Short mmCIF file of N, CA and C in Angstrom, two decimals:
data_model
loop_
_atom_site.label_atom_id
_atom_site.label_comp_id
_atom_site.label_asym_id
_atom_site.label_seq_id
_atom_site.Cartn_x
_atom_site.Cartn_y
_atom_site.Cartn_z
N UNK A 1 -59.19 18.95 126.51
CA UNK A 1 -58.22 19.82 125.89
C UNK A 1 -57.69 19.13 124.63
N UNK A 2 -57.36 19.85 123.27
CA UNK A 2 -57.05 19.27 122.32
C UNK A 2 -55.61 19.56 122.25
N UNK A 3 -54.95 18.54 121.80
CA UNK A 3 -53.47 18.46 121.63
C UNK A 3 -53.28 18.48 120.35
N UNK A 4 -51.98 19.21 120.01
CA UNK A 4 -51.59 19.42 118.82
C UNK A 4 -49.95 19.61 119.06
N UNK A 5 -49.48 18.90 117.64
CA UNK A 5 -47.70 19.18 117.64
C UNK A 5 -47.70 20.61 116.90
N UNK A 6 -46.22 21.10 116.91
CA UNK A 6 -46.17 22.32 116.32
C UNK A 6 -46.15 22.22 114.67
N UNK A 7 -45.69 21.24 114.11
CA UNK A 7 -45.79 20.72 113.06
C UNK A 7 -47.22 20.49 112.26
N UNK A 8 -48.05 19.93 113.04
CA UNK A 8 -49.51 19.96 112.82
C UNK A 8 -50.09 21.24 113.00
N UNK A 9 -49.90 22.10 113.72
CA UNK A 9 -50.56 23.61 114.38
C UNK A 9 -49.94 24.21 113.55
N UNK A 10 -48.64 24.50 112.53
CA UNK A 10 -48.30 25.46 111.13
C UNK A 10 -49.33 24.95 110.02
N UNK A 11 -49.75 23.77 110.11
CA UNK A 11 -50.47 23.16 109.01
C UNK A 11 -52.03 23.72 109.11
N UNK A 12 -52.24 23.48 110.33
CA UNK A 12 -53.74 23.54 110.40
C UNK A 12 -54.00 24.42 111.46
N UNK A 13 -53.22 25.86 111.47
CA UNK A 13 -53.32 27.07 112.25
C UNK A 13 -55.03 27.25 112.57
N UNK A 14 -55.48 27.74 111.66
CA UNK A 14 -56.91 28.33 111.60
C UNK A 14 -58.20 27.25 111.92
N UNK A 15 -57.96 25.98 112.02
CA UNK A 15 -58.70 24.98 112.63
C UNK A 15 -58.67 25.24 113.97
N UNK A 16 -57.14 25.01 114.53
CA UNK A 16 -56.53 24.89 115.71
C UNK A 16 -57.90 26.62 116.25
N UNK A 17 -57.40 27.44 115.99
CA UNK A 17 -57.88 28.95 116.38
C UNK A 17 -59.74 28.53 116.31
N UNK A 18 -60.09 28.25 115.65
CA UNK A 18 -61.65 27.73 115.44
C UNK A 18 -62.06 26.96 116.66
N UNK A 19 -61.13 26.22 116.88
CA UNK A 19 -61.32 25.19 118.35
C UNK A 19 -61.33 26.01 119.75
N UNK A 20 -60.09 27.12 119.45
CA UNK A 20 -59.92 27.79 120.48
C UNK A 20 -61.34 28.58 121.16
N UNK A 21 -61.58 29.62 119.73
CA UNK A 21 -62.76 30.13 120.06
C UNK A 21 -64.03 29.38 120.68
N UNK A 22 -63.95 28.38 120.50
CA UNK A 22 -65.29 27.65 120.53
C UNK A 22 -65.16 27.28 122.41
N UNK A 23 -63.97 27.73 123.11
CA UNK A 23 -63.85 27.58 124.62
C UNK A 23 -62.70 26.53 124.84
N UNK A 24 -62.59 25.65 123.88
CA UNK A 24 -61.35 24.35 124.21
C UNK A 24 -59.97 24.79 123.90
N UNK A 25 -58.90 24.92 124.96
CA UNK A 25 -57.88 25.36 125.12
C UNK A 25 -57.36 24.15 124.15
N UNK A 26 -56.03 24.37 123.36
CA UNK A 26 -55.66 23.72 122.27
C UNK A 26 -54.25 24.21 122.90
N UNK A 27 -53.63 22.49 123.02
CA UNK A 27 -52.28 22.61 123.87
C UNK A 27 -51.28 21.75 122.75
N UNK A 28 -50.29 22.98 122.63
CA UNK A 28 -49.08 22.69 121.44
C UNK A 28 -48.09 22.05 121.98
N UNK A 29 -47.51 21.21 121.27
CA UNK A 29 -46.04 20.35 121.84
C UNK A 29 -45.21 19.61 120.63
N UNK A 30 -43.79 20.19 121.71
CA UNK A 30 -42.76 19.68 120.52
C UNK A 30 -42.26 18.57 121.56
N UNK A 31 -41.81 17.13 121.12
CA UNK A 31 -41.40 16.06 121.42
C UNK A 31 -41.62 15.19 122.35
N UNK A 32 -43.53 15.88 122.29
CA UNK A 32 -44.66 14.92 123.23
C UNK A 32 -43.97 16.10 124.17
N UNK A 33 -43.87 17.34 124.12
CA UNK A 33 -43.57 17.64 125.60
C UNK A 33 -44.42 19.43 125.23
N UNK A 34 -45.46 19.68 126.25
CA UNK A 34 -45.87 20.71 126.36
C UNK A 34 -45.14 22.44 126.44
N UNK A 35 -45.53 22.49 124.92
CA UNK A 35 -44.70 24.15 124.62
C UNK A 35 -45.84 25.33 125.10
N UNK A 36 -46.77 25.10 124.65
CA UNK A 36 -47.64 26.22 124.59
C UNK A 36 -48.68 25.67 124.59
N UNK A 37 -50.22 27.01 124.73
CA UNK A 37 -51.76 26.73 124.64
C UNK A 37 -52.30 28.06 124.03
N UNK A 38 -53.12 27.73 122.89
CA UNK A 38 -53.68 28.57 122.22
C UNK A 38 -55.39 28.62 123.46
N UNK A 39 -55.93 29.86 123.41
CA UNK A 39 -56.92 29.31 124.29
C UNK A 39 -57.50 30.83 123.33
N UNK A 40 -58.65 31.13 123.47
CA UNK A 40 -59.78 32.19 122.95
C UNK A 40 -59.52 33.28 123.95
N UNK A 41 -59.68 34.24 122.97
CA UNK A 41 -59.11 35.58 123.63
C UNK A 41 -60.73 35.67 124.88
N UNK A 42 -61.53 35.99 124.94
CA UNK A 42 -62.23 35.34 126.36
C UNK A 42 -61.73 35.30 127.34
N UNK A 43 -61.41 33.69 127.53
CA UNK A 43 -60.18 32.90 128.63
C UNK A 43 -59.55 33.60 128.45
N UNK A 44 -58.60 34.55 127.68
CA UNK A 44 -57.93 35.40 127.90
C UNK A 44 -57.51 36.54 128.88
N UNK A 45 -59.00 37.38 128.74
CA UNK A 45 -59.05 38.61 129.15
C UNK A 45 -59.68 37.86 130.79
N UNK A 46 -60.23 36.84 130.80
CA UNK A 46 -60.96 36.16 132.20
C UNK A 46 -59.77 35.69 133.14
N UNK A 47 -58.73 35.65 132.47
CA UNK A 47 -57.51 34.88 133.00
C UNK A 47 -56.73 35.61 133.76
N UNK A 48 -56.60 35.57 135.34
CA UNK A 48 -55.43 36.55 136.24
C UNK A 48 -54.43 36.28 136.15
N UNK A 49 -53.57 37.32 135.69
CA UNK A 49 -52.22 37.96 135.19
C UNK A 49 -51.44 37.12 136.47
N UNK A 50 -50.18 36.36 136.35
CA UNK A 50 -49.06 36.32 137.05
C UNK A 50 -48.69 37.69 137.91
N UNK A 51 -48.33 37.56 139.13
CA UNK A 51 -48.13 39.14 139.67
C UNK A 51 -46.52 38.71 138.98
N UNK A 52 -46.19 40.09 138.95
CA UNK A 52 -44.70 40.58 138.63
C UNK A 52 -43.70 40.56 140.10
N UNK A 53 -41.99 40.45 139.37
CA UNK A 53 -41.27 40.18 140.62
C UNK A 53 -41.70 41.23 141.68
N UNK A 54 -41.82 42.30 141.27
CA UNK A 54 -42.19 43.96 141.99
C UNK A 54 -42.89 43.64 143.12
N UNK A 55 -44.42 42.56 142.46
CA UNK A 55 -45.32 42.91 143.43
C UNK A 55 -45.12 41.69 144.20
N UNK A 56 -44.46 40.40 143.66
CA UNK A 56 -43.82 39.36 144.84
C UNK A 56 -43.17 39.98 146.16
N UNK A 57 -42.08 40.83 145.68
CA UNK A 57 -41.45 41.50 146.50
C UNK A 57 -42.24 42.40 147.63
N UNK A 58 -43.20 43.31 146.90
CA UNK A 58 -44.09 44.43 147.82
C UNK A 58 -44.46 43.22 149.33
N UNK A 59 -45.09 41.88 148.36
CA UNK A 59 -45.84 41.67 149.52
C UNK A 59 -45.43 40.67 150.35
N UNK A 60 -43.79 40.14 150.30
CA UNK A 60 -42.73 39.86 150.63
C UNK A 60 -42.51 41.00 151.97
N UNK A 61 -42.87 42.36 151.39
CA UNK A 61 -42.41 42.81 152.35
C UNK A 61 -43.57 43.60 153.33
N UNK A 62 -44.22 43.45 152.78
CA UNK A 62 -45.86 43.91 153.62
C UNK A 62 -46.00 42.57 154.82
N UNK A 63 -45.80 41.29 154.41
CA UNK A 63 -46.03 40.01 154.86
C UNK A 63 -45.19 39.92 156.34
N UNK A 64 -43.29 40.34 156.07
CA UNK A 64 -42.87 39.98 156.89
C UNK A 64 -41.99 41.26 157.84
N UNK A 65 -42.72 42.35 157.39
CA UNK A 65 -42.74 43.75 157.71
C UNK A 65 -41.94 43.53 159.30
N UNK A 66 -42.88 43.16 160.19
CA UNK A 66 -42.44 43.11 161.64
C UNK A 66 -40.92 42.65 161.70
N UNK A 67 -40.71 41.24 160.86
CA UNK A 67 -39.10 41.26 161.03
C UNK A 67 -38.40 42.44 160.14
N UNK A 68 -38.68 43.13 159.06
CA UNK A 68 -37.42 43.63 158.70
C UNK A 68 -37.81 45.03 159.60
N UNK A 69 -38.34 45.20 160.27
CA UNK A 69 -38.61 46.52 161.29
C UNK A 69 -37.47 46.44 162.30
N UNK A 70 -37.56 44.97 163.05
CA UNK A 70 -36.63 45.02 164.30
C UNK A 70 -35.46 44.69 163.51
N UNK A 71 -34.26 45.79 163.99
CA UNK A 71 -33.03 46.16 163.73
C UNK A 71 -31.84 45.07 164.62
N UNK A 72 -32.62 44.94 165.42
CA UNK A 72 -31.42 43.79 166.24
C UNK A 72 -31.50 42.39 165.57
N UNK A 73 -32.42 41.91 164.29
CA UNK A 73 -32.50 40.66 163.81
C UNK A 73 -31.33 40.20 163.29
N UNK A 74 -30.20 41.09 162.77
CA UNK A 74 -28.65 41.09 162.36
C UNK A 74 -27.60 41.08 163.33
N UNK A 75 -27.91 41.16 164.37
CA UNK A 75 -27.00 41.70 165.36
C UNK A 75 -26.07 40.37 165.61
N UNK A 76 -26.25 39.15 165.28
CA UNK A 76 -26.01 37.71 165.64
C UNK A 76 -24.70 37.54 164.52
N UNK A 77 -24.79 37.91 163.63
CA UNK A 77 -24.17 38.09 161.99
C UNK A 77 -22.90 38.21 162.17
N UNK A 78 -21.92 37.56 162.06
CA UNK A 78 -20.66 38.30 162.15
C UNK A 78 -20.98 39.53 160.97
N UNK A 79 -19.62 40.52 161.10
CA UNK A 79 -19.46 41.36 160.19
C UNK A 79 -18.54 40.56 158.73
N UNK A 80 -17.79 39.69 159.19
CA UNK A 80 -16.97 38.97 158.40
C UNK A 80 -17.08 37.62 158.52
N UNK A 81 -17.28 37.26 157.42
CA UNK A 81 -17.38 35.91 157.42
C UNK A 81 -16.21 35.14 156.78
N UNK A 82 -15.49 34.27 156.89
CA UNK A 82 -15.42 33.46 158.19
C UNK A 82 -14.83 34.39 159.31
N UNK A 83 -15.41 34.41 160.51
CA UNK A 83 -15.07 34.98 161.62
C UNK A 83 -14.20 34.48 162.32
N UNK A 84 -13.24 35.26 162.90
CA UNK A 84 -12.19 34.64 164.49
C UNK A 84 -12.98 32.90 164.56
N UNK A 85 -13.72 33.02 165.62
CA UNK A 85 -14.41 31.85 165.92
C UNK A 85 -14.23 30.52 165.14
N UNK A 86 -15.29 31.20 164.03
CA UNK A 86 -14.94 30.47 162.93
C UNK A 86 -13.58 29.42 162.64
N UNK A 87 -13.23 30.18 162.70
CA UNK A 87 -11.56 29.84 161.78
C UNK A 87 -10.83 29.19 163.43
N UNK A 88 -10.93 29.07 164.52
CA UNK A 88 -10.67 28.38 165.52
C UNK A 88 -11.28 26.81 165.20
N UNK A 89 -12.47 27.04 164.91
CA UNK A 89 -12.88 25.45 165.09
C UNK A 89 -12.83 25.04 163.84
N UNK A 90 -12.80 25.59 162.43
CA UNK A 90 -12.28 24.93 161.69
C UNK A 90 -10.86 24.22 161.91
N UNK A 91 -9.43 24.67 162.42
CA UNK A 91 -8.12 24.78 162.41
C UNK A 91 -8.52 23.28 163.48
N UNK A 92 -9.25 23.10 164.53
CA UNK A 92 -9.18 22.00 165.76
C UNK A 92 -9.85 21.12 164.99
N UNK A 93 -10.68 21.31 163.83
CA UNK A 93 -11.17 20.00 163.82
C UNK A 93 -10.18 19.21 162.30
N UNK A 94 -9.10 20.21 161.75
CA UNK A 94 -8.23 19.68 160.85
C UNK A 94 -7.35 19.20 161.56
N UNK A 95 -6.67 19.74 162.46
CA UNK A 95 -5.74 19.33 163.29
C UNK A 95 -6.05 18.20 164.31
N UNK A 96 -6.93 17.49 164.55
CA UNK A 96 -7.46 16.04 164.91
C UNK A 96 -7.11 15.17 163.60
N UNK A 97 -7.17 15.45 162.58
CA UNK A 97 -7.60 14.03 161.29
C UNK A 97 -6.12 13.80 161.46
#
């Protein structure tokens, strides 16, 4: 992979793009630290898309379907948080120090 600063890649754009085409991904950076990669439209169109939050989610919920089906998985939950309970054993364990 060829490295290039962004400073060098305004200078010598159309080299950089010449390299690309030719298959070698050409990786840009500002302060030794990786910004970007020019790569040939090719690798481009060959390259699988990031899924979107949408379809994280779909299969988030295709995946764990069986739990959000059963309705009693909440039932444990107070309605209010901090609960009665709660607020008992907080109060005993201040009232020890």
């Amino acid at each position: 992979m060829c490295r290039a600063t962004i400073y060098d890649a305004r200078n010598n754009f159309s080299s950089l793009v010449k390299i690309a085409e030719g298959g070698e991904p050409v990786e840009l950076t500002r302060h030794d630290k990786p910004v970007a990669v020019i790569i040939s439209y090719e690798d481009f169109q060959t390259s699988k898309p990031k899924p979107s939050f949408l379809e994280k989610l779909a299969r988030l919920k295709e995946k764990y379907a069986d739990v959000l089906d059963d309705k009693g998985f909440l039932d444990d939950i107070p309605k209010e948080y901090p609960d009665e309970k709660y607020m008992k054993k907080i109060d005993s364990i201040w009232s020890g120090v």
